[in-house]
Short mmCIF file of C-alpha atoms in Angstrom, two decimals:
data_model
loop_
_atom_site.label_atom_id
_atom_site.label_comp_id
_atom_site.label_asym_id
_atom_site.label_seq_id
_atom_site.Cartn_x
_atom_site.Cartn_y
_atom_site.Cartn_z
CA UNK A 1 0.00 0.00 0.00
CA UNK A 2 0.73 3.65 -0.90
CA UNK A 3 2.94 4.92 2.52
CA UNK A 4 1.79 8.36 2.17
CA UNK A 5 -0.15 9.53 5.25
CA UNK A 6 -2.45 12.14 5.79
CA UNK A 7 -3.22 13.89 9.61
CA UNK A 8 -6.41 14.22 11.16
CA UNK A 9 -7.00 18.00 10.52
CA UNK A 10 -6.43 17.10 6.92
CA UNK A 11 -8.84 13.86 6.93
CA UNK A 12 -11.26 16.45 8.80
CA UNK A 13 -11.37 19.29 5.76
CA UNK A 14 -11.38 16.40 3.33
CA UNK A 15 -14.29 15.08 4.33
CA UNK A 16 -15.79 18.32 5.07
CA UNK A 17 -15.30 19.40 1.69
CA UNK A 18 -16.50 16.07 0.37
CA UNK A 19 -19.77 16.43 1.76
CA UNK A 20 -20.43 19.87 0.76
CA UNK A 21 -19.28 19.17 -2.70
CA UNK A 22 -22.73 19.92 -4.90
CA UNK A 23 -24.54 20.39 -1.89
CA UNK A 24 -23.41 23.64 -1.72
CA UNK A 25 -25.41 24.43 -4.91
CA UNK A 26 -28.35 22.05 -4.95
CA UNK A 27 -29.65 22.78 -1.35
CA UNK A 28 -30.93 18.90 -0.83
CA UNK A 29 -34.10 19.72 2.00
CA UNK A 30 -35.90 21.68 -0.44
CA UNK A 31 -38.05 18.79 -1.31
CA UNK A 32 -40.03 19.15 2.56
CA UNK A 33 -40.42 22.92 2.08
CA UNK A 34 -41.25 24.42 5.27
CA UNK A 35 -39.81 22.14 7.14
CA UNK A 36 -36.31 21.22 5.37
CA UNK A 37 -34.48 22.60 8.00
CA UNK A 38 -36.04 19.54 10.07
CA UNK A 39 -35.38 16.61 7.10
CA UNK A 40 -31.72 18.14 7.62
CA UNK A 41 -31.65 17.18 11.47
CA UNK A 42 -32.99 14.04 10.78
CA UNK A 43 -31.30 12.65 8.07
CA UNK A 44 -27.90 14.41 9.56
CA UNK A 45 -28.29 11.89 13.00
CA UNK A 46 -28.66 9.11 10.36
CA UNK A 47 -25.73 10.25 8.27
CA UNK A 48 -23.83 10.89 11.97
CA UNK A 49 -24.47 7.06 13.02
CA UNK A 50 -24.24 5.80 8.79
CA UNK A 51 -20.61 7.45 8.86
CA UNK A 52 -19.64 5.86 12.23
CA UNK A 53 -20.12 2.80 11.11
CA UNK A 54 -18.00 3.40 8.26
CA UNK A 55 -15.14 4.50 10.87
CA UNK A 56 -16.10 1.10 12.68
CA UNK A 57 -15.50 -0.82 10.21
CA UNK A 58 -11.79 0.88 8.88
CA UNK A 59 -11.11 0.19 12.54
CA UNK A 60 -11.52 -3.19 12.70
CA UNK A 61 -9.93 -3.31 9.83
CA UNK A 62 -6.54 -1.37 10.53
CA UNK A 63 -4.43 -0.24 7.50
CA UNK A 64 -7.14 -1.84 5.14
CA UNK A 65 -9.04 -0.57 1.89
CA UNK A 66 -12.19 -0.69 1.20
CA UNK A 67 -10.86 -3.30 -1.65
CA UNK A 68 -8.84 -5.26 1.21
CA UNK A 69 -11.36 -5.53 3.42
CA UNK A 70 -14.04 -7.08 0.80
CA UNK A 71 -11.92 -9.46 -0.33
CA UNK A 72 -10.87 -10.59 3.04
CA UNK A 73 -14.49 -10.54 4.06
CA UNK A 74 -16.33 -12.04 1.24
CA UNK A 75 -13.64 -14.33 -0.30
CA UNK A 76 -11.65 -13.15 -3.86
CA UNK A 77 -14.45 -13.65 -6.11
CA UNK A 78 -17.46 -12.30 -4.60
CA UNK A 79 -15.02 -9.81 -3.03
CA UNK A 80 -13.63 -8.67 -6.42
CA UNK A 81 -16.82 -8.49 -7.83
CA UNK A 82 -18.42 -6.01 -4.95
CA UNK A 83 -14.96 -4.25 -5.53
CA UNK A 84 -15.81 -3.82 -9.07
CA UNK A 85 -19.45 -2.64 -8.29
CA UNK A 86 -17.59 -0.06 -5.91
CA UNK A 87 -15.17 1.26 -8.81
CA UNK A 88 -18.52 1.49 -11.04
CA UNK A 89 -20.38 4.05 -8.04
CA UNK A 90 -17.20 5.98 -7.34
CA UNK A 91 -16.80 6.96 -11.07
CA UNK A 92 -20.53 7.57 -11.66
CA UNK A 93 -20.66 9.45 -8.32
CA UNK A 94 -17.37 11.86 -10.06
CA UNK A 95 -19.14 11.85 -13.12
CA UNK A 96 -22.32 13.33 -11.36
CA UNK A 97 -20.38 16.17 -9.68
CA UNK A 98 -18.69 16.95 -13.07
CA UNK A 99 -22.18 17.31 -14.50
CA UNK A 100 -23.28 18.99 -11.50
CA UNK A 101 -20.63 21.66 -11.73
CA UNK A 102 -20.80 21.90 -15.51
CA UNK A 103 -24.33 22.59 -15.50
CA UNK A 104 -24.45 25.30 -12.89
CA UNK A 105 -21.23 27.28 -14.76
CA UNK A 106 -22.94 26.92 -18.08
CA UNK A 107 -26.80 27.82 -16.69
CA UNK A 108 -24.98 30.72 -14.07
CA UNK A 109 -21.27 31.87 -15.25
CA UNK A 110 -20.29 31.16 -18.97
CA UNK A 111 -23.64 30.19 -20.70
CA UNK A 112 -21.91 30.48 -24.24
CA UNK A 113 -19.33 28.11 -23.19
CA UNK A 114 -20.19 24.37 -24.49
CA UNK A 115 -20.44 22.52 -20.91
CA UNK A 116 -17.66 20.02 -22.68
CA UNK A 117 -15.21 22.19 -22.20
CA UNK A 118 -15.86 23.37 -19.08
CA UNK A 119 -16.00 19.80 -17.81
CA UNK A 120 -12.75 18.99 -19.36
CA UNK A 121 -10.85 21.69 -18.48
CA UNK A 122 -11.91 20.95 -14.55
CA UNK A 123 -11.23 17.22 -15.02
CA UNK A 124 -7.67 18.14 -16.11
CA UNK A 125 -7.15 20.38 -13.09
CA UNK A 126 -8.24 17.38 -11.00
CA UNK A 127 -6.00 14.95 -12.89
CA UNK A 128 -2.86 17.12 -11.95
CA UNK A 129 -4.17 16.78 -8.09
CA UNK A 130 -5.50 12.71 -7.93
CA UNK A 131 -1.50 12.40 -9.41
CA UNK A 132 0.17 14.36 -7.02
CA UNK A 133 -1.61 12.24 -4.42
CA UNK A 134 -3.23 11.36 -0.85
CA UNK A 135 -0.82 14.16 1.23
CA UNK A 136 -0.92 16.52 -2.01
CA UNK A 137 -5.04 16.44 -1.84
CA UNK A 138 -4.81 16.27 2.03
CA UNK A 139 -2.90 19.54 1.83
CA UNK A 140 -4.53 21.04 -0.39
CA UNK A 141 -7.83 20.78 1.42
CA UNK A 142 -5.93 22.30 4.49
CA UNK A 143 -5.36 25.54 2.37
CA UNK A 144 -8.97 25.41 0.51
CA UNK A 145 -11.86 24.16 2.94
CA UNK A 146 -11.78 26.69 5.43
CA UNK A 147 -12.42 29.53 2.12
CA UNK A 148 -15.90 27.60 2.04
CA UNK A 149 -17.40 28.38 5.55
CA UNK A 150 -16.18 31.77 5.36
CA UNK A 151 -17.52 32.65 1.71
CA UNK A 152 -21.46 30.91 3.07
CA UNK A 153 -20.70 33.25 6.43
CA UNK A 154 -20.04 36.55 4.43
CA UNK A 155 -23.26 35.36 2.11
CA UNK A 156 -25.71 34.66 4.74
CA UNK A 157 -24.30 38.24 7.10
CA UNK A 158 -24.76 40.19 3.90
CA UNK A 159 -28.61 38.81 4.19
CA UNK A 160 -29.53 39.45 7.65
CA UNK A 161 -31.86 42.51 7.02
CA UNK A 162 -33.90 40.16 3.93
CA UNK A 163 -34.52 37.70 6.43
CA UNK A 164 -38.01 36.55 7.00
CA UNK A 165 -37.64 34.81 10.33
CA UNK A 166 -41.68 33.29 10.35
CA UNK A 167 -41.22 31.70 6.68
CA UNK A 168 -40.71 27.73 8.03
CA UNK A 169 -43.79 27.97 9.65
CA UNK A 170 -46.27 26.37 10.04
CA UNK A 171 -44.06 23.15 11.24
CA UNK A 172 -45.24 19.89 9.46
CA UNK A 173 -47.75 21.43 7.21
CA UNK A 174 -47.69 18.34 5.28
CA UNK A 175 -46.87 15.56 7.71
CA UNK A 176 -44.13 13.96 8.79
CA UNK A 177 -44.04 11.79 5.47
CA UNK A 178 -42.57 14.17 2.88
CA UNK A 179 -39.82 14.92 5.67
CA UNK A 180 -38.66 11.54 6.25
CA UNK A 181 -38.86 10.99 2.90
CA UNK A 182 -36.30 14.12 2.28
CA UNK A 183 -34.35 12.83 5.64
CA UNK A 184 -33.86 9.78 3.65
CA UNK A 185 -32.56 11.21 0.68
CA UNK A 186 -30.00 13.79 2.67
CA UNK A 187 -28.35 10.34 4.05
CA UNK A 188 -27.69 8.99 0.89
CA UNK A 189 -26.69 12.58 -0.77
CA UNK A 190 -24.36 13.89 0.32
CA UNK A 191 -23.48 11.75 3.50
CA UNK A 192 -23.34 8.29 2.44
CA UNK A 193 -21.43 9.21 -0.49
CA UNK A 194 -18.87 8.96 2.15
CA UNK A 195 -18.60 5.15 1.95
CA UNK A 196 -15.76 6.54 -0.73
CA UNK A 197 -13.20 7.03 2.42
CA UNK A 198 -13.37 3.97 3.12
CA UNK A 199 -10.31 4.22 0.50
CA UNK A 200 -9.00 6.67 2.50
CA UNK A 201 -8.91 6.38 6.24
CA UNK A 202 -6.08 3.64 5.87
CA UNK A 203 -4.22 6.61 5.38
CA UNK A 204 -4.55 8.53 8.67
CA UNK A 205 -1.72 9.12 10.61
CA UNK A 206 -3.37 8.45 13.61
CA UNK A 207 -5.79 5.96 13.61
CA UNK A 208 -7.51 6.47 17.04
CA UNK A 209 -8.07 9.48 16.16
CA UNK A 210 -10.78 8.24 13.30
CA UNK A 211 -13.83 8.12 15.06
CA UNK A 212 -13.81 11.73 16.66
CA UNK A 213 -12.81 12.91 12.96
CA UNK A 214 -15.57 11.55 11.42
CA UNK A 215 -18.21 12.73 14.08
CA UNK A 216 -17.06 16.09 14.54
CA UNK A 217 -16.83 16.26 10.45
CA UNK A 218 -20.35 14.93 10.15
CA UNK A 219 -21.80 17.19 13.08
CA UNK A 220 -20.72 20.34 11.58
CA UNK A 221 -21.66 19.65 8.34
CA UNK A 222 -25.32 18.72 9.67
CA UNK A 223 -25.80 22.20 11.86
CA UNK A 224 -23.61 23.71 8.49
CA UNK A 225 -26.60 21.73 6.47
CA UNK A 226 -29.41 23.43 8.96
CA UNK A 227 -27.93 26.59 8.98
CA UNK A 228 -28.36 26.93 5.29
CA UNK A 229 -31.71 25.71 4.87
CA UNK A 230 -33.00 28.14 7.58
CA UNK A 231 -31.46 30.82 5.57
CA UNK A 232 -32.59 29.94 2.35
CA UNK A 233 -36.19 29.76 3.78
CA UNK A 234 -35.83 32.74 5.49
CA UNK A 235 -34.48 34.91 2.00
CA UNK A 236 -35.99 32.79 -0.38
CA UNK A 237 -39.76 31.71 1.25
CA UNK A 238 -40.39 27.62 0.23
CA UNK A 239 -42.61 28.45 -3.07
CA UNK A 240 -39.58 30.48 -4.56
CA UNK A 241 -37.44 27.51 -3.88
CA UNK A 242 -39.64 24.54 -5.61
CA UNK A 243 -39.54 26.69 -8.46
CA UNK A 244 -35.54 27.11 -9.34
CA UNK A 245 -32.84 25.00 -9.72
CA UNK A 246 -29.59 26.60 -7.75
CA UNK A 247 -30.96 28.16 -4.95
CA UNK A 248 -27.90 29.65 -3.21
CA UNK A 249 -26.84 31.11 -6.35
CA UNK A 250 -30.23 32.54 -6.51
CA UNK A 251 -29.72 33.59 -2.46
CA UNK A 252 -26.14 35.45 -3.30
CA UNK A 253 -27.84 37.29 -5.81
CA UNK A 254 -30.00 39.08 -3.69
CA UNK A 255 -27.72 40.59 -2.18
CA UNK A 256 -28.20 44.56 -3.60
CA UNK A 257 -24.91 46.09 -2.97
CA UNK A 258 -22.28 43.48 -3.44
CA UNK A 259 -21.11 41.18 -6.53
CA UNK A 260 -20.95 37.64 -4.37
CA UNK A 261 -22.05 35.55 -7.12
CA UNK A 262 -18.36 34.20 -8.01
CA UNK A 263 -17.96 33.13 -4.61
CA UNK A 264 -21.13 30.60 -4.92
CA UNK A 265 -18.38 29.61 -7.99
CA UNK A 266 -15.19 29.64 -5.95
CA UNK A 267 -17.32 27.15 -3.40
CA UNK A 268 -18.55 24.76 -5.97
CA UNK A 269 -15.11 24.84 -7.56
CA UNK A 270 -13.37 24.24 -4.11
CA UNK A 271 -16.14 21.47 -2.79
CA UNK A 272 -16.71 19.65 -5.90
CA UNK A 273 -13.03 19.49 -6.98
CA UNK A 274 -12.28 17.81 -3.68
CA UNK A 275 -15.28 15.48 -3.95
CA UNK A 276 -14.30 14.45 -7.46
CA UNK A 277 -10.73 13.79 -6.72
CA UNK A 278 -11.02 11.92 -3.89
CA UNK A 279 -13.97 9.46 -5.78
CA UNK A 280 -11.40 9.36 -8.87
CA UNK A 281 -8.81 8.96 -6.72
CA UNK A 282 -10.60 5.60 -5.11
CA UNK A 283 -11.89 4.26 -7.88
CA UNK A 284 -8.36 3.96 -9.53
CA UNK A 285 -6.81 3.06 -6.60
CA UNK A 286 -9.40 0.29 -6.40
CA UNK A 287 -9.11 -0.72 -9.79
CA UNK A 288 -4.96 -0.92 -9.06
CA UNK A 289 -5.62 -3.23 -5.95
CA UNK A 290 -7.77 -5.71 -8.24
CA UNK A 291 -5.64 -5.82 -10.83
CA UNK A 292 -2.29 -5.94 -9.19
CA UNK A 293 -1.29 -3.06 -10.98
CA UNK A 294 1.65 -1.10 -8.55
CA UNK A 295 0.79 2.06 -8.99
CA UNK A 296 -2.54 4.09 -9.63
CA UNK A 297 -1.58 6.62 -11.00
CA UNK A 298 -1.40 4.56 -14.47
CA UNK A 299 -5.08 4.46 -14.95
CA UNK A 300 -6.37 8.34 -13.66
CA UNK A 301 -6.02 9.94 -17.06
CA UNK A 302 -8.40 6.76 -18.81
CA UNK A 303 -11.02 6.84 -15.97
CA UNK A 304 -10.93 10.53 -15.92
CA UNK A 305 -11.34 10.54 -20.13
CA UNK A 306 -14.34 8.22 -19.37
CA UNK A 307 -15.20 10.94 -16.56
CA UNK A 308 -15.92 13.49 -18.40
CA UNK A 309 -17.13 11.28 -21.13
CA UNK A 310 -19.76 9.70 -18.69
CA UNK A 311 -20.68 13.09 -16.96
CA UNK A 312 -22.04 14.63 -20.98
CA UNK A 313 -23.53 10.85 -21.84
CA UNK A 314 -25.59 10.17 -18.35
CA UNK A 315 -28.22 13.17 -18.74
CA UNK A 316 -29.70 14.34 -21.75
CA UNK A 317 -30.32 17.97 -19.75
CA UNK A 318 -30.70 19.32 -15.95
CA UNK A 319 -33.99 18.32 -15.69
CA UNK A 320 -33.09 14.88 -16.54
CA UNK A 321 -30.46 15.12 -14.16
CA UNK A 322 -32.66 16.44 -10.87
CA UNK A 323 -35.68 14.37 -11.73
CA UNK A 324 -33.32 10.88 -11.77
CA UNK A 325 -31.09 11.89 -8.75
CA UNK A 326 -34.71 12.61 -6.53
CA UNK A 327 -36.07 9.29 -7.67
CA UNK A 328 -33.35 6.74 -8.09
CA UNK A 329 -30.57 8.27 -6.06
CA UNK A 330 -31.66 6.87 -2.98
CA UNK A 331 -32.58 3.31 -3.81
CA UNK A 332 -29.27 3.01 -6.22
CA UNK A 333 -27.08 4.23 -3.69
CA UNK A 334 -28.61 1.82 -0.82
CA UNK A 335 -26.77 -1.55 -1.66
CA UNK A 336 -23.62 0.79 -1.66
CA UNK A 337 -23.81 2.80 1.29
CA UNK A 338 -26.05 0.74 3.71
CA UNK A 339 -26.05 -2.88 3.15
CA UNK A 340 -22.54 -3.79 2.03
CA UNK A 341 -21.22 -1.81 4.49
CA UNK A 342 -23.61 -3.45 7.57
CA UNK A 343 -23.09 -6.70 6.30
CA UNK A 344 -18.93 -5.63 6.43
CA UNK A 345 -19.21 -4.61 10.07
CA UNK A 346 -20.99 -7.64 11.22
CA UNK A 347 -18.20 -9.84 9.57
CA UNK A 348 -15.95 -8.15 10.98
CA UNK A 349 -17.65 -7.92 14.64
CA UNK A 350 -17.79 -11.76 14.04
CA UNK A 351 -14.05 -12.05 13.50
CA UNK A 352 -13.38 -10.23 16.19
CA UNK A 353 -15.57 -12.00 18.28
CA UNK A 354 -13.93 -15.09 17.42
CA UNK A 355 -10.36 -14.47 17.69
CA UNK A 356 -11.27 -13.21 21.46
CA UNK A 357 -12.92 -16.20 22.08
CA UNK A 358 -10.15 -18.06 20.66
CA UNK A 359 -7.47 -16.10 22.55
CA UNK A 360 -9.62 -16.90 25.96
CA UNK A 361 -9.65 -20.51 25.36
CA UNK A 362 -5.61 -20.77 24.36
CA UNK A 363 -5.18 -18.56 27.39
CA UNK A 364 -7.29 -21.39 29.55
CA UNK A 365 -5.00 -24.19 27.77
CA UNK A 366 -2.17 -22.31 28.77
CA UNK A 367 -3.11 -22.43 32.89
CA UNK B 1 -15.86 14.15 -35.07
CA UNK B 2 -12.41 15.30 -36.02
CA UNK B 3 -11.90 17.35 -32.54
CA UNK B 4 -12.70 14.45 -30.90
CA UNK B 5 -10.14 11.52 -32.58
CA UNK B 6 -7.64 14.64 -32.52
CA UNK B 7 -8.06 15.15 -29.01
CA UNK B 8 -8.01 11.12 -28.17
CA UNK B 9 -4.91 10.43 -30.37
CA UNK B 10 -3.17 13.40 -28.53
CA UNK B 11 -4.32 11.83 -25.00
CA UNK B 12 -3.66 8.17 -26.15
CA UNK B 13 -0.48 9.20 -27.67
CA UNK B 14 0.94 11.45 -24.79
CA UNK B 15 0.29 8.21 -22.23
CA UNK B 16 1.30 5.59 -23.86
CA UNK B 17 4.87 6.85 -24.58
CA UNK B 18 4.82 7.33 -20.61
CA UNK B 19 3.48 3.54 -20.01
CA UNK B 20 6.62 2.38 -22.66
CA UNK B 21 9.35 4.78 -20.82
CA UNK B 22 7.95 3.24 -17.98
CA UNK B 23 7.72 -0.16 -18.93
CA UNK B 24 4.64 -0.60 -17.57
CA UNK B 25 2.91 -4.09 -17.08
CA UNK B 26 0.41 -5.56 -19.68
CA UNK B 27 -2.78 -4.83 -17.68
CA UNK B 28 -2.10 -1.60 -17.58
CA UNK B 29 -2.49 -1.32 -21.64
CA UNK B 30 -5.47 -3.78 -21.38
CA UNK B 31 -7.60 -0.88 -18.69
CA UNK B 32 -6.36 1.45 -20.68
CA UNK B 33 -7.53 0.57 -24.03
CA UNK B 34 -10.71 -0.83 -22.60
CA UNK B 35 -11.95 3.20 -20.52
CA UNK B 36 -10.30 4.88 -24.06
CA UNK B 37 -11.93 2.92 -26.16
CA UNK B 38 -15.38 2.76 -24.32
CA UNK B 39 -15.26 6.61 -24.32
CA UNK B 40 -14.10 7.64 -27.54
CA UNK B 41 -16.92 4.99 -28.96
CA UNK B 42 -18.96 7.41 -26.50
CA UNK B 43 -18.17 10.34 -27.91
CA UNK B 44 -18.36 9.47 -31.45
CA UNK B 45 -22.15 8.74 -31.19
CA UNK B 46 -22.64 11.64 -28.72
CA UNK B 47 -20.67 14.15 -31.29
CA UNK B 48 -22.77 12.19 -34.32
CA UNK B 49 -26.47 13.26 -32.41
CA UNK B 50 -27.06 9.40 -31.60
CA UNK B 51 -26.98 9.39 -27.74
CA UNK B 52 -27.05 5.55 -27.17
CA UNK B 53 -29.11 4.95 -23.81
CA UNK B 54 -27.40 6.12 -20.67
CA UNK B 55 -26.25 3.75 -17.65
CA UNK B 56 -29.05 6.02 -15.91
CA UNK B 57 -31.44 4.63 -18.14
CA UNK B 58 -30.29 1.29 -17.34
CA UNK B 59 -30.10 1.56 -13.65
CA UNK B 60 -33.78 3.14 -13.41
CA UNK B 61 -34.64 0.37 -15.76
CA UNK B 62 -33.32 -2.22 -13.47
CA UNK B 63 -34.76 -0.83 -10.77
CA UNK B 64 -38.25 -0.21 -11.65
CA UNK B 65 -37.93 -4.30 -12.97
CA UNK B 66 -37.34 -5.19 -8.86
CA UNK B 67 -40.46 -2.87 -8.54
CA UNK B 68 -38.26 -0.67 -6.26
CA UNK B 69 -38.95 2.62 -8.84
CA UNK B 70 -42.18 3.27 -10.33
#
């Protein structure tokens, strides 16, 4: 395995970034109106306990991929072929975010620019970072990350006086239904998209360090999550919000005496760029591990050519796009972020069982 | 169409006399040629106006067969 390590600041802004990726442009609660704010505490204690178990099961499973772990688990074959399954998601989960960001430069910023190019140009970007590798992208999310807090601070401060502060009421207009329903969705995007670090966390410098990482990440990206959905209510009003497709793009414009737009840019650019490299960055280091190849960096320029090939093919437009991601999103992603990696942690609570219950009985042979 | 095999045979090109300096093992050609091929096939038919039918298709095609997606 690759030696290069990465510290637990750096694992913290990397998965920070990761999960606001797109999110920071597609506002995911919108679909319970009034009462997204509350879909985004609901679905973020899901996501909280979803991404601990991921942490659970990289620590019973020291210095161990995602790849290592399946085959271990599951035997080669069946473990090569969930592998494979796993390189398909990450590169149709980079290819999303590609069209994701293409699609909001080409509807917001350059709308004469063919999205191709856009797309391409990114994806090269990205190729220079996925090659540079783990402690580059780990660095590099050190220096970036913390612009994307600040940028949605300055955006939301520069709103205080268009605030309507009674807009999410009434609470549960509709029922609880439509809210668990959107609670749902918010755990599979963006937060179970982190099964993808399961690639990762092998490369933390300090492994008992993982768990605390991971829930502080995930906690502040939930009340991060809230935060912006009360404030997009509260500028925006729900009925304004059905109705467009990038809502904080739509929020930063309201702004009447500052230019912010570019920042909603510099966010997506900073967010989605990390979230892309690191699923590219799996995905070929995936593929490397199955195939015995030694290093991964051989196969990042194909699977990003197929990228950005993938990312114009999938979706005929943005409609397309939203209208497959709100219905099939969720039960696509399931096998991928829920069962396999349930049915991994209960393996591996079994093995663990066992070689304690082993070590007790040659410990009794012993006396 | 011509952008497009310009563009690949600049790519292809441009790697492959890294993967020979390198000496880099068989597979490596084999994934290679396989994610090229796949998307320059792609982006023939995209370039040409024939959009073949996307792995989104498939998936919500799959899953609406389970009876998962209406």
């Amino acid at each position: 395995m690759e030696k290069a390590k990465i510290s637990s600041i750096q694992l913290f802004l990397l998965l920070s970034g990761f999960i606001f990726g797109s999110t920071v442009i597609l506002a995911p609660g919108r679909a319970a109106r009034h009462d997204g704010w509350l879909a985004v505490l609901l679905g973020g204690i899901g996501s909280i306990l979803l991404m601990e178990i991921y942490a659970a099961v990289a620590l019973l499973n020291p210095s161990k991929t995602l790849v290592d772990i399946l085959k271990e688990k599951m035997g080669k074959v069946v473990g090569n072929l969930f592998a494979i399954l796993y390189i398909w998601y990450f590169i149709h989960l980079a290819s999303l975010v590609l069209r994701n960001f293409g699609e909001f430069i080409c509807t917001v910023t350059f709308p004469e620019t063919p999205m191709v190019l856009v797309i391409g140009l990114f994806a090269i970007l990205l190729l220079y970072a996925v090659n540079s590798g783990i402690e580059m992208m780990g660095r590099l999310g050190e220096l970036l990350v913390p612009a994307i807090p600040f940028i949605v601070f300055i955006i939301s401060l520069s709103l205080l006086s268009a605030h309507d502060f009674t807009a999410f009421l009434p609470i549960l207009e509709n029922g609880i239904v439509p809210v668990l329903k959107t609670a749902l969705n918010i755990i599979s995007f963006p937060f179970g998209e982190t099964v993808v670090f399961l690639m990762l966390f092998p490369h933390l410098n300090r492994k008992e360090k993982l768990k605390k990482v991971v829930f502080i990440s995930a906690s502040i990206s939930v009340l991060a999550g809230i935060a912006l959905t009360f404030r997009d209510i509260f500028v925006l009003g729900t009925d304004l919000m059905a109705r467009i497709t990038f809502i904080p793009h739509l929020t930063a414009m309201l702004i009447p005496w500052l230019n912010v737009e570019p920042l909603v840019d510099i966010n997506l650019l900073i967010g989605g760029g990390i979230k892309i490299s690191v699923c590219i960055y799996a995905a070929a280091k995936a593929l490397s591990q199955i195939t015995g190849i030694d290093d991964y960096r051989k196969l990042t320029s194909a699977i990003f050519t197929f990228c950005v090939v993938l990312s114009i093919w999938v979706y005929e437009n943005v409609i397309e796009m939203f209208d497959w991601v709100e219905k099939v999103w969720f039960y696509y992603s399931v096998p991928f972020q829920i069962i396999i990696p349930l049915l991994l942690l209960v393996l591996s609570l079994r093995k663990k069982q066992a070689l304690k219950g082993n070590d007790i009985e040659n410990g009794n042979v012993e006396q | 169409m011509l952008l497009i095999l310009a563009l690949f045979a600049v790519l292809i090109v441009y790697d492959l006399q890294k993967f020979i300096q390198q000496k880099a093992q068989a597979r490596v050609f084999v994934l290679y040629t396989f994610f090229m091929t796949v998307s320059l096939i792609i982006s023939l038919f995209l370039a040409a106006g024939k959009r073949p039918s996307s792995p989104a298709q498939w998936i919500e095609t799959v899953l609406a067969m389970i009876g998962v997606v209406k």
